[in-house]
C-alpha positions as a printed Julia matrix, in Angstrom:
166×3 Matrix{Float64}:
 17.19  -51.02  -11.95
 15.96  -49.85  -15.29
 13.43  -46.59  -16.21
 10.09  -46.47  -16.45
  9.54  -45.09  -20.17
  8.1   -41.37  -20.26
  4.6   -40.9   -21.13
  4.22  -38.55  -24.35
  3.44  -35.8   -21.38
  6.63  -36.74  -20.03
  8.17  -35.84  -22.95
  5.97  -32.66  -23.79
  7.15  -32.08  -20.53
 10.12  -32.71  -21.75
 10.42  -30.44  -24.1
  8.53  -27.32  -21.9
 11.95  -27.45  -19.76
 13.89  -27.43  -22.45
 12.7   -24.65  -23.63
 11.63  -22.87  -20.83
 15.48  -22.53  -20.19
 15.58  -21.6   -23.99
 13.52  -18.77  -22.71
 15.1   -18.04  -19.84
 18.0   -17.45  -21.32
 16.55  -15.47  -24.23
 14.88  -12.71  -21.15
 18.5   -13.01  -19.28
 20.15  -11.44  -21.97
 17.29   -8.63  -22.45
 17.14   -8.03  -18.99
 21.29   -7.31  -18.77
 21.32   -5.45  -22.52
 18.45   -3.55  -20.72
 20.11   -2.71  -16.71
 23.45   -2.1   -17.96
 23.03    1.02  -18.52
 21.84    1.8   -15.56
 24.37    0.08  -13.57
 22.58   -3.06  -12.1
 22.93   -6.4   -14.17
 19.71   -8.83  -14.52
 20.39  -10.57  -11.51
 20.37   -7.2    -9.46
 17.0    -6.29  -11.02
 15.77   -9.65   -9.54
 16.57   -8.98   -6.3
 15.78   -5.3    -5.65
 12.11   -6.16   -7.67
 11.07   -9.02   -5.27
 11.42   -6.5    -3.0
  9.51   -3.51   -4.18
  6.13   -3.93   -2.76
  7.2    -4.69    0.95
 10.84   -5.72    2.43
 11.3    -9.5     2.58
 14.02  -11.33    4.25
 16.93  -13.02    2.39
 15.02  -16.08    2.84
 11.47  -15.15    1.65
 13.24  -13.49   -1.62
 15.12  -17.13   -2.08
 12.24  -18.7    -2.04
 10.0   -16.92   -3.55
 12.43  -17.07   -6.5
 13.59  -20.93   -6.5
 16.94  -19.68   -5.72
 19.36  -20.51   -2.89
 19.74  -18.33    0.62
 23.76  -17.89   -0.39
 23.14  -16.6    -4.47
 20.54  -14.09   -2.76
 22.79  -13.57    0.24
 25.69  -12.43   -1.74
 23.21   -9.74   -4.17
 21.75   -8.04   -1.04
 25.14   -7.47    0.49
 26.58   -6.52   -3.0
 23.51   -3.95   -3.67
 23.77   -3.09   -0.21
 26.69   -2.23   -0.51
 26.37   -0.25   -3.84
 23.84    1.81   -1.64
 20.91    0.57   -3.82
 19.55   -1.42   -1.05
 19.81   -1.68    2.94
 18.64   -4.45    5.67
 16.1    -3.57    8.88
 15.41   -5.01   11.5
 12.6    -7.68   11.36
 10.11   -7.41   14.49
  9.09  -11.37   13.35
 12.7   -12.67   13.66
 15.62  -11.09   15.7
 18.41  -12.47   13.22
 16.62  -12.52    9.5
 16.34   -8.81    8.86
 13.96   -7.28    6.28
 15.86   -6.16    3.13
 14.2    -3.39    0.81
 15.33   -0.63   -1.52
 16.8     2.22   -0.74
 15.9     5.53   -2.8
 19.07    5.25   -4.2
 17.36    1.35   -5.16
 14.1     2.79   -6.33
 15.56    5.0    -8.66
 17.13    2.97  -10.26
 14.84   -0.23  -10.75
 12.06    3.08  -11.62
 15.24    3.96  -14.53
 14.52    0.69  -16.42
 10.85    1.29  -16.38
 10.69    2.51  -20.59
 13.37   -0.15  -21.65
 11.15   -3.07  -20.05
  7.7    -1.28  -21.47
  9.39   -1.62  -24.61
 10.52   -4.97  -24.49
  7.16   -6.25  -23.26
  4.8    -4.44  -25.26
  7.82   -5.53  -28.71
  8.19   -9.39  -28.09
  3.55   -9.16  -26.74
  3.25   -7.73  -29.69
  4.11  -10.8   -31.96
  2.21  -13.48  -29.69
 -1.74  -13.85  -28.63
 -2.77  -12.24  -25.73
 -4.91  -14.76  -25.11
 -2.82  -17.38  -25.61
 -0.59  -15.48  -23.62
 -3.41  -15.71  -20.58
 -3.13  -19.25  -21.16
  0.63  -19.58  -20.38
  0.77  -17.4   -17.79
 -2.44  -20.17  -15.62
  0.05  -23.19  -17.62
  2.47  -21.78  -15.92
  1.12  -21.52  -12.84
 -0.21  -24.83  -12.28
  3.23  -26.45  -13.55
  4.91  -24.63  -10.32
  2.14  -25.12   -7.7
  2.55  -29.57   -9.18
  6.41  -28.73   -9.28
  6.54  -27.33   -5.94
  4.28  -30.12   -4.42
  6.41  -32.8    -6.24
  9.52  -31.4    -4.29
  7.68  -31.01   -0.44
  6.86  -34.82   -1.6
  9.9   -36.14   -2.58
 11.06  -33.86    0.82
  9.24  -36.13    3.37
  9.85  -39.8     1.5
 13.33  -38.54    1.63
 13.0   -38.17    5.45
 11.07  -41.46    5.63
 13.74  -43.05    4.18
 16.87  -42.22    6.18
 15.95  -40.26    8.71
 17.35  -36.89    7.72
 15.23  -35.06    5.58
 17.7   -35.8     2.55
 20.51  -38.47    0.77
């Protein structure tokens, strides 16, 4: 079977994907620099940041961040052992406990505010505000398209194999 040729839009999207990987790497490196002085890591910040407004089960954090449940579970358990987070009973699900920061976790995240604001202000000063808004809107549309494609692919694989997977 020969591969279908990529369209011009497919070529551009490939470039967007590759630049997104590069940008994500830069953001992670900046996050590591910001978190190091307060004893966190970028991954810990990500997981704690997902539950600042409301507690969530680990599976909900993983879904929101497009990570595996197992990787989030490892970080969540470590944060609990470090006293930066805790598990709470979940009235909606007996086994899937809710995860939230402790006061120490909130303090650690709060201590990042100055560095995070300085970083985002420095970077955003180099890009037009309307361009940032357009980028955000396009990213949201791409996330929706990728999620819809993943859901369709899951359904197609279930239909083809009867097992939900390859």
